[in-house]
C-alpha positions as CSV (number, residue, x, y, z in Angstrom):
1,X,126.7,152.9,130.4
2,X,123.3,153.0,128.7
3,X,120.7,150.3,128.8
4,X,118.6,149.4,125.7
5,X,116.8,152.4,124.2
6,X,113.0,152.3,123.7
7,X,111.5,154.2,120.8
8,X,107.9,155.5,121.1
9,X,106.7,158.0,118.6
10,X,109.2,160.8,118.4
11,X,110.8,160.0,121.7
12,X,113.7,157.7,122.7
13,X,113.6,156.6,126.4
14,X,116.8,155.4,127.9
15,X,118.4,154.8,131.3
16,X,122.0,154.9,132.3
17,X,124.2,153.1,134.9
18,X,125.1,156.6,136.1
19,X,121.7,156.8,137.7
20,X,119.7,158.9,135.3
21,X,116.7,158.2,133.0
22,X,116.1,160.3,129.9
23,X,113.4,161.1,127.4
24,X,115.1,162.4,124.2
25,X,113.7,163.9,121.0
26,X,114.6,161.1,118.6
27,X,115.3,163.5,115.7
28,X,117.7,165.9,117.5
29,X,118.8,164.0,120.7
30,X,117.7,167.0,122.8
31,X,116.5,166.0,126.3
32,X,112.8,166.5,126.8
33,X,113.1,165.5,130.5
34,X,115.3,163.5,132.7
35,X,115.3,162.0,136.2
36,X,118.3,161.7,138.5
37,X,118.0,158.8,141.0
38,X,120.5,160.4,143.4
39,X,117.5,162.3,144.9
40,X,116.2,159.0,146.2
41,X,119.4,157.7,147.8
42,X,122.5,155.9,146.4
43,X,122.8,156.3,142.6
44,X,121.0,153.4,140.9
45,X,121.5,151.5,137.7
46,X,119.0,151.2,134.9
47,X,119.5,147.8,133.2
48,X,116.1,146.4,132.1
49,X,113.9,147.5,129.2
50,X,111.0,149.9,130.2
51,X,107.3,149.4,129.6
52,X,105.9,152.4,127.8
53,X,102.1,153.0,128.0
54,X,100.0,155.8,126.7
55,X,100.6,157.8,129.9
56,X,103.6,156.1,131.8
57,X,107.1,154.8,131.4
58,X,107.7,152.0,134.0
59,X,111.3,150.9,134.6
60,X,113.3,149.3,137.4
61,X,116.6,150.2,139.0
62,X,119.1,148.1,140.9
63,X,121.5,149.1,143.7
64,X,122.3,148.3,147.3
65,X,120.7,148.2,149.7
66,X,117.5,149.0,147.8
67,X,116.4,149.8,144.3
68,X,113.2,151.2,143.0
69,X,110.6,150.5,140.3
70,X,109.6,153.9,138.9
71,X,106.5,154.9,137.0
72,X,107.3,158.2,135.2
73,X,104.7,160.4,133.5
74,X,105.5,159.9,129.8
75,X,105.2,163.6,128.9
76,X,106.8,165.3,131.9
77,X,109.0,162.8,133.7
78,X,107.1,163.4,137.0
79,X,107.2,160.3,139.3
80,X,103.6,159.0,139.5
81,X,104.7,156.2,141.8
82,X,107.7,154.2,142.9
83,X,108.1,150.9,144.8
84,X,111.2,149.6,146.6
85,X,112.7,146.1,146.7
86,X,116.0,144.8,148.3
87,X,118.7,145.2,145.6
88,X,116.0,146.5,143.3
89,X,115.0,145.3,139.8
90,X,117.8,144.3,137.3
91,X,115.6,142.4,134.9
92,X,113.2,143.8,132.3
93,X,109.6,144.4,133.5
94,X,106.6,143.3,131.6
95,X,103.0,144.3,131.1
96,X,100.0,142.0,131.6
97,X,96.7,143.7,131.2
98,X,96.6,146.5,133.7
99,X,99.5,145.2,135.8
100,X,103.3,145.4,135.7
101,X,105.0,142.1,136.3
102,X,108.5,142.5,137.9
103,X,111.2,140.1,139.0
104,X,113.4,141.5,141.8
105,X,117.2,141.1,141.7
106,X,116.9,138.7,144.6
107,X,114.4,136.5,142.7
108,X,110.9,137.4,144.0
109,X,108.1,138.1,141.5
110,X,105.6,140.9,142.1
111,X,102.6,142.2,140.2
112,X,101.8,145.9,140.5
113,X,98.8,147.8,139.3
114,X,99.9,150.2,136.5
115,X,97.6,153.0,137.7
116,X,98.9,153.4,141.2
117,X,101.6,150.8,142.0
118,X,99.6,148.8,144.5
119,X,100.7,145.2,144.9
120,X,98.3,142.7,143.4
121,X,100.3,139.6,144.4
122,X,103.8,138.5,145.4
123,X,105.6,135.2,144.8
124,X,108.6,134.6,147.0
125,X,109.0,130.8,146.9
126,X,111.8,130.7,144.3
127,X,115.4,130.4,145.5
128,X,117.0,133.7,146.0
129,X,119.8,134.9,143.7
130,X,123.1,134.3,145.5
131,X,124.9,136.7,143.2
132,X,122.5,139.6,143.6
133,X,123.2,140.9,140.1
134,X,122.6,140.1,136.4
135,X,119.2,138.5,137.0
136,X,118.0,136.9,133.7
137,X,114.8,138.5,132.5
138,X,111.4,136.7,132.7
139,X,108.9,136.4,129.8
140,X,105.1,136.1,129.3
141,X,103.7,133.1,127.5
142,X,100.0,134.0,127.2
143,X,98.8,134.2,130.8
144,X,101.8,132.5,132.2
145,X,104.7,134.5,133.7
146,X,107.9,132.4,133.2
147,X,110.6,133.0,135.8
148,X,114.2,131.9,135.7
149,X,115.7,131.2,139.1
150,X,119.2,130.3,140.5
151,X,120.1,126.6,140.4
152,X,118.3,126.0,137.1
153,X,114.7,126.1,138.1
154,X,112.0,127.6,135.8
155,X,108.6,128.6,137.3
156,X,105.5,129.3,135.3
157,X,103.1,131.4,137.3
158,X,99.5,132.4,136.5
159,X,100.0,136.0,135.6
160,X,96.8,137.1,137.2
161,X,97.2,135.4,140.6
162,X,100.8,134.3,141.0
163,X,99.8,130.7,141.4
164,X,102.4,128.1,140.3
165,X,101.3,126.4,137.1
166,X,104.4,124.3,136.6
167,X,108.0,124.1,137.7
168,X,111.0,122.6,135.8
169,X,114.6,121.9,137.0
170,X,117.2,122.1,134.2
171,X,120.0,121.1,136.6
172,X,122.3,124.0,135.6
173,X,122.2,127.7,136.4
174,X,120.1,129.6,133.8
175,X,122.3,132.1,132.1
176,X,120.0,133.7,129.5
177,X,116.7,135.5,129.7
178,X,113.6,133.6,128.8
179,X,112.5,133.8,125.2
180,X,108.9,132.9,124.2
181,X,107.6,132.3,120.7
182,X,104.1,130.8,120.2
183,X,103.7,127.7,122.4
184,X,107.4,127.2,123.1
185,X,110.1,128.9,125.2
186,X,113.9,128.8,125.1
187,X,116.6,129.3,127.8
188,X,120.3,128.8,127.9
189,X,122.3,127.5,130.9
190,X,125.8,128.0,132.2
191,X,126.8,124.4,131.2
192,X,126.5,125.4,127.5
193,X,123.0,124.1,126.6
194,X,120.1,125.8,125.0
195,X,116.7,124.2,125.9
196,X,113.3,124.3,124.1
197,X,110.3,123.7,126.4
198,X,106.6,123.5,126.0
199,X,105.2,126.7,127.4
200,X,102.0,125.1,128.6
201,X,103.5,122.1,130.5
202,X,107.2,122.9,131.0
203,X,108.2,119.7,129.3
204,X,111.7,119.8,127.7
205,X,111.2,119.1,123.9
206,X,114.8,119.5,122.7
207,X,118.3,120.5,123.9
208,X,121.3,121.7,121.9
209,X,125.0,121.8,123.1
210,X,126.6,125.1,122.0
211,X,130.1,124.4,123.1
212,X,130.2,127.7,125.0
213,X,128.2,129.7,127.5
214,X,125.0,131.2,126.2
215,X,124.2,134.7,127.5
216,X,121.9,137.7,126.9
217,X,118.4,137.3,125.4
218,X,117.8,134.9,122.5
219,X,115.5,136.2,119.8
220,X,113.2,134.1,117.6
221,X,112.5,135.4,114.1
222,X,111.9,134.0,110.6
223,X,113.2,130.5,111.1
224,X,116.1,131.6,113.4
225,X,116.7,131.4,117.1
226,X,119.3,134.1,117.4
227,X,121.7,133.4,120.2
228,X,125.1,134.4,121.5
229,X,127.6,132.3,123.4
230,X,131.2,132.7,124.5
231,X,133.7,132.7,123.1
232,X,132.5,135.3,120.5
233,X,129.8,133.4,118.7
234,X,126.6,134.9,117.3
235,X,124.4,132.3,115.5
236,X,121.2,131.5,113.9
237,X,120.0,128.2,115.4
238,X,117.2,126.1,113.8
239,X,114.2,126.7,116.2
240,X,113.9,122.9,116.5
241,X,117.4,122.9,118.0
242,X,118.6,120.4,115.4
243,X,121.6,122.4,114.0
244,X,123.2,125.8,113.6
245,X,122.2,127.4,110.3
246,X,125.0,130.1,110.3
247,X,127.3,131.7,112.8
248,X,129.5,134.8,113.1
249,X,132.6,135.0,115.2
250,X,133.8,138.3,116.8
251,X,137.4,138.4,118.0
252,X,136.5,141.0,120.6
253,X,133.1,139.3,121.6
254,X,129.5,140.4,121.0
255,X,128.3,142.8,123.6
256,X,124.7,143.7,122.8
257,X,122.7,141.4,125.1
258,X,119.7,141.4,122.8
259,X,119.9,141.5,119.0
260,X,117.5,143.6,117.0
261,X,115.4,142.1,114.1
262,X,114.2,144.4,111.3
263,X,112.9,143.7,107.8
264,X,114.5,140.3,107.4
265,X,117.8,141.3,108.9
266,X,119.4,141.4,112.4
267,X,121.6,143.9,114.1
268,X,124.1,143.2,116.8
269,X,127.2,144.8,118.2
270,X,130.7,144.1,119.6
271,X,132.8,145.3,122.5
272,X,135.0,147.4,120.1
273,X,131.9,149.4,119.1
274,X,131.1,147.8,115.7
275,X,127.4,147.4,114.9
276,X,126.6,145.1,112.1
277,X,123.5,144.1,110.1
278,X,123.2,140.5,108.8
279,X,120.6,138.9,106.5
280,X,118.5,136.4,108.5
281,X,118.4,134.0,105.6
282,X,122.1,133.2,105.3
283,X,124.0,135.5,107.7
284,X,125.5,137.6,104.9
285,X,126.7,141.0,106.3
286,X,124.9,143.9,104.7
287,X,126.2,146.9,106.6
288,X,128.4,147.9,109.5
289,X,129.5,151.0,111.3
290,X,131.8,151.7,114.2
291,X,131.0,154.0,117.2
292,X,132.9,154.7,120.5
293,X,132.4,152.1,123.2
294,X,131.0,148.6,123.7
295,X,127.5,148.4,122.2
296,X,124.9,147.5,124.8
297,X,121.4,148.5,123.5
298,X,119.7,148.7,120.1
299,X,116.4,150.1,118.9
300,X,115.0,151.2,115.5
301,X,112.3,153.7,114.5
302,X,109.7,153.2,111.8
303,X,111.7,155.4,109.4
304,X,114.7,153.1,109.8
305,X,116.8,155.2,112.1
306,X,118.9,153.0,114.3
307,X,119.6,154.0,117.9
308,X,122.7,152.6,119.6
309,X,123.5,152.8,123.3
310,X,127.0,152.2,124.5
311,X,128.9,151.4,127.7
312,X,130.7,154.8,127.5
313,X,127.4,156.6,128.1
314,X,126.7,157.7,124.5
315,X,123.6,157.2,122.3
316,X,124.0,157.4,118.5
317,X,121.3,157.8,115.9
318,X,122.5,156.1,112.7
319,X,121.0,156.3,109.2
320,X,120.9,153.0,107.3
321,X,121.6,152.6,103.6
322,X,118.7,151.7,101.3
323,X,118.2,148.0,100.8
324,X,119.4,148.4,97.2
325,X,122.8,149.8,98.4
326,X,124.2,147.7,101.2
327,X,127.4,149.0,102.6
328,X,130.1,147.9,105.1
329,X,131.5,150.9,106.9
330,X,135.0,151.4,108.3
């Protein structure tokens, strides 16, 4: 299975659950370099999105008993530094200034210097993840590092020091990654609720009952909070959480954990391998195409080429029709 691809210039960076990380020429798919984690121990999984800088690609792996956070040379794939953690790093890592902020699979937060991987600070006061997998990803709200933790707690840490700024208990296990837009943040919980909170204080400003279980990463864009919940719902929620503006139902469930917004449209995919493009304004379907395998990750280049990673370990580069000629494929 492939994680979400990341496009930087003429290169697509992508990791697999088979234990390898790749840099691919985005025009041809030819590998420019790759790294096999078997050389460091048990094969590791790449699940979170990487941070791509001018010189490095920083990405985490998760496995038992120990996963690693890698900093690869962007041009050659050489390992500049790597740092271990029990069970590793399932969640997406983030950049804050000259530091990488990471949430371990167990639930500890660590800040590493990008240059050499030295530890700037560690926060280990959050409850540990009893499941050890599928850790929801954190987010940055300005200088606040927002962490989800088991049991329903959210922690806001000062990103420079690791000091706790606020803590909020939502009384149900957090089941989505944290989404930040402007001065607010959103999370969904296992009981079926989506919450809107003030990013500065942690105060809950609104709550919406979805009637299902929200999952993945919600995306805020152009008057929509794009969310998925079981069974098989993909929807545009009013950002004030007052109502659902439109929704799409997939009989085989949506499988891309984070939808992709582009030019007033949104892409998402299903377990049967169908990727679709919807208009943000009203949810009208503009285009679709089928590939082999459940769709897991989506990225798009500046020229409109869509990259699709699947659970079967394939990555596809798809050309989109012009805006004047929408098309629904087979």
